[in-house]
XYZ file of C-alpha atoms in Angstrom:
292
model
C 80.599 119.796 133.438
C 79.719 116.592 132.502
C 82.002 114.253 134.251
C 83.754 112.648 131.165
C 84.517 108.568 129.985
C 87.425 107.427 128.747
C 86.997 106.559 125.251
C 89.405 105.027 123.326
C 88.458 104.030 119.257
C 89.301 100.633 120.079
C 84.939 99.922 120.483
C 85.767 100.199 116.022
C 88.575 98.005 115.938
C 87.416 94.501 114.165
C 85.309 97.428 111.915
C 89.045 98.943 110.655
C 90.319 96.260 110.335
C 88.727 94.481 108.983
C 87.575 97.813 106.000
C 90.635 99.869 106.568
C 88.012 102.866 107.302
C 85.075 103.559 109.568
C 83.019 106.858 109.774
C 80.640 107.899 112.403
C 78.863 110.879 113.773
C 79.752 112.991 116.759
C 76.375 113.048 118.822
C 75.854 115.689 120.735
C 76.293 115.304 124.862
C 79.149 113.048 124.288
C 81.687 113.825 126.075
C 85.333 111.831 126.050
C 88.957 112.099 126.286
C 91.010 110.174 123.680
C 94.296 108.650 125.757
C 97.638 109.090 124.398
C 98.603 106.018 122.219
C 99.566 105.127 119.409
C 97.077 104.800 116.536
C 97.529 102.649 113.374
C 94.825 104.919 111.820
C 95.064 108.207 110.114
C 92.022 110.452 111.254
C 90.058 112.932 110.011
C 87.423 115.323 112.407
C 84.985 117.710 112.199
C 84.158 119.394 115.631
C 82.066 122.237 116.575
C 82.439 123.216 120.167
C 85.606 123.649 122.403
C 88.324 121.132 122.908
C 91.560 120.918 124.442
C 94.749 118.886 122.006
C 97.556 118.260 123.239
C 99.582 117.500 119.923
C 102.752 115.987 120.330
C 104.609 118.393 122.422
C 102.342 121.075 121.745
C 98.334 122.329 123.300
C 96.376 123.455 121.427
C 93.020 125.222 122.384
C 90.212 124.790 120.161
C 87.236 127.184 120.276
C 85.026 127.618 116.753
C 84.039 125.190 113.633
C 87.184 122.469 113.297
C 88.582 120.635 110.593
C 91.209 117.955 112.338
C 93.861 115.743 110.797
C 95.786 112.999 112.862
C 98.808 111.453 112.087
C 99.310 107.804 113.653
C 102.824 108.339 113.963
C 102.063 111.434 116.503
C 101.384 111.310 119.097
C 98.446 113.531 120.523
C 95.455 113.284 122.963
C 91.614 115.263 122.614
C 89.308 116.923 125.281
C 86.649 117.939 125.198
C 85.429 120.575 127.372
C 82.443 122.113 126.380
C 79.057 121.285 126.772
C 77.279 121.463 123.617
C 79.960 119.062 121.272
C 78.912 117.556 118.152
C 80.993 116.439 114.065
C 81.891 114.233 112.874
C 84.778 111.666 112.180
C 86.243 109.469 109.238
C 89.262 106.801 110.637
C 91.605 104.739 107.730
C 94.330 102.960 106.918
C 97.060 104.312 104.927
C 96.812 100.923 102.991
C 93.368 101.438 102.585
C 93.528 104.715 101.019
C 96.768 103.922 99.336
C 95.673 101.159 96.306
C 99.212 101.258 94.569
C 102.160 101.318 95.146
C 102.244 104.696 92.700
C 100.351 106.359 95.101
C 102.005 108.538 97.400
C 101.799 108.364 100.707
C 99.871 110.185 103.216
C 103.277 110.798 105.350
C 104.129 112.764 101.926
C 100.969 115.123 102.053
C 101.433 119.070 104.424
C 98.357 118.176 106.116
C 99.881 114.865 107.499
C 103.356 115.669 108.081
C 105.680 116.186 110.569
C 105.828 119.654 112.451
C 103.039 121.012 111.284
C 99.792 121.306 113.128
C 96.793 119.931 110.900
C 93.978 121.931 112.473
C 91.844 124.604 110.142
C 89.622 126.860 111.211
C 86.561 126.852 109.228
C 83.761 129.401 108.027
C 80.408 128.053 108.608
C 80.005 127.984 104.296
C 83.389 125.402 104.382
C 81.832 123.011 108.186
C 78.627 123.338 106.106
C 79.678 121.482 102.769
C 81.967 119.553 105.281
C 79.578 118.168 106.666
C 77.645 117.086 103.979
C 80.579 114.664 102.787
C 80.495 113.583 106.164
C 76.861 112.577 106.131
C 77.201 111.099 101.998
C 79.682 109.076 104.003
C 78.043 107.939 106.736
C 74.989 107.241 104.625
C 77.042 105.345 101.901
C 78.563 103.189 104.693
C 75.070 101.946 105.636
C 74.110 101.013 101.676
C 75.506 97.420 100.711
C 76.971 98.907 96.996
C 79.808 96.834 95.655
C 81.991 99.602 94.783
C 81.537 101.481 98.276
C 84.840 101.455 99.206
C 86.000 103.555 96.018
C 83.329 105.711 96.578
C 85.040 106.093 100.384
C 88.085 106.481 99.142
C 87.060 109.564 96.754
C 84.955 110.991 99.781
C 88.590 110.861 101.806
C 90.172 112.274 99.227
C 87.836 114.736 98.781
C 88.322 115.979 102.558
C 92.412 116.063 102.438
C 91.889 118.105 98.811
C 89.596 120.958 100.494
C 92.421 120.979 103.392
C 94.777 121.235 100.731
C 93.317 123.728 99.295
C 93.667 126.494 102.270
C 96.954 125.271 102.404
C 99.195 128.191 101.273
C 100.702 127.225 98.004
C 104.178 126.662 98.758
C 103.799 124.315 101.058
C 103.153 122.204 97.851
C 106.717 122.905 96.474
C 108.960 119.255 95.948
C 111.898 118.575 95.272
C 112.377 115.558 92.588
C 115.581 114.335 92.608
C 117.820 111.734 94.368
C 118.892 113.810 97.436
C 114.964 114.118 97.923
C 114.800 110.749 97.559
C 117.500 110.236 100.181
C 115.670 111.685 101.896
C 112.611 110.845 102.214
C 113.966 107.228 102.768
C 115.541 108.833 106.091
C 112.253 110.630 107.357
C 110.439 107.813 106.791
C 112.873 106.114 108.994
C 113.056 108.030 111.355
C 109.394 108.525 111.593
C 108.530 105.129 111.727
C 110.457 104.859 115.925
C 107.789 106.673 116.667
C 105.582 107.439 119.305
C 107.550 104.746 121.586
C 105.012 103.315 123.976
C 106.983 100.732 125.579
C 110.075 100.594 127.383
C 111.549 97.137 126.201
C 111.408 98.884 122.742
C 113.752 101.691 122.633
C 115.448 103.734 119.583
C 116.833 101.749 117.388
C 118.543 104.857 115.516
C 119.975 108.050 117.040
C 123.340 108.577 114.799
C 122.850 109.641 111.276
C 126.203 106.869 111.235
C 123.476 104.609 112.768
C 120.671 105.731 109.777
C 123.219 105.785 106.891
C 123.987 102.028 107.649
C 120.397 100.975 108.012
C 119.588 102.762 104.344
C 122.846 101.189 102.726
C 124.176 104.655 101.748
C 127.418 106.563 103.195
C 127.111 108.655 105.661
C 128.212 111.935 103.801
C 125.971 110.875 100.601
C 123.052 110.959 103.749
C 124.189 114.075 104.999
C 124.490 116.324 101.391
C 120.981 115.211 100.608
C 119.614 115.705 104.241
C 121.222 119.212 104.207
C 120.350 120.176 100.374
C 116.247 119.163 100.647
C 115.518 121.124 104.315
C 118.720 123.356 104.811
C 119.348 121.999 108.242
C 121.957 118.674 109.527
C 120.999 115.181 109.766
C 121.540 115.036 113.249
C 119.506 118.107 113.734
C 116.275 116.345 112.742
C 117.211 113.958 115.382
C 117.663 116.445 117.991
C 114.799 117.860 117.551
C 112.393 114.421 116.540
C 114.037 113.015 120.029
C 113.315 116.174 121.959
C 109.392 116.158 120.768
C 109.295 112.528 121.417
C 110.696 113.396 124.690
C 108.151 115.974 125.543
C 104.946 114.561 124.269
C 106.444 111.103 127.389
C 106.502 113.407 129.640
C 103.453 115.458 129.124
C 101.992 112.159 128.354
C 102.754 109.577 130.040
C 103.729 108.366 133.787
C 107.002 107.121 133.309
C 109.963 108.040 135.437
C 112.277 110.255 133.587
C 114.862 107.303 133.905
C 112.907 104.713 131.641
C 111.962 108.140 129.078
C 115.219 108.547 128.636
C 116.101 104.659 128.765
C 113.156 104.568 125.978
C 114.832 107.036 123.634
C 118.113 105.497 123.789
C 120.062 106.801 126.891
C 121.647 104.590 128.909
C 122.073 106.586 131.768
C 119.943 109.103 133.501
C 121.959 111.876 133.084
C 123.053 111.460 129.838
C 119.317 111.873 128.830
C 119.813 114.768 131.076
C 122.389 116.848 129.871
C 120.977 116.284 126.593
C 117.728 117.267 126.703
C 118.842 120.373 128.852
C 121.495 121.371 125.932
C 118.966 121.208 123.784
C 116.613 122.976 125.636
C 117.861 124.940 127.877
C 115.711 122.891 130.554
C 115.829 119.114 132.341
C 112.757 116.980 131.971
C 111.716 117.009 135.147
C 110.698 120.886 134.299
C 108.624 120.561 131.872
C 107.209 117.826 133.638
C 106.292 120.230 136.431
C 104.418 123.106 133.788
C 102.512 120.349 132.847
C 101.181 119.137 136.171
């Protein structure tokens, strides 16, 4: 196998900041590792070939025609392990796609939601159709058409809707009431704390009361709303998200366990170890050893 290169997408940073999007082809022979870091853009990727995706705390091996949706709030890395690997990638910011305040947040989409698995195995026909959309985007990006950005948004939305059609219908059910609104604000605030990228910027909110204070609602109202919409208590969602981030940091970084615990709001390593073991049945060091 050829030597792998570290190729973060920073080379496109200036263009992403200026335009809000970037689309390009993944050519055969390009073998790269995408590193774990905060990405301030969403990603839609069509690939053919074998690779290993570390998505949050899960490892997913891909060996087919695949469509992937990346969320900047969820840590992931991408390692290509086959000789022949081709495809297309589109990067875009939420502000580019969300043209007005009434537009739905991408975090509410089934494709980008926390806890999902935004990876779709495609048939040859599906792959060819999706590839055609990417090819049109690349061709359009090279033009000076005055309304190019509007057209690019339409292509991105077309990719999203083609994937949504592959999802079970029950994934689209949404509550439309005050409880749903409160729960949505809670989850948005929860996710804005992740991924943790610096030991010097630890989690700010770790309890239901702290979230309620920040949202200016009574903690009982917050708990009732989250339980009504999800069936689980607020504290359970917070704990699950902390554990997910802890596992991701254990897998993707070389921080010490004490540093990871501090970044997640635990003043002492023993508190973090006890918390982790109580919720997972194992200690943090075991996760790191298994990954190694």
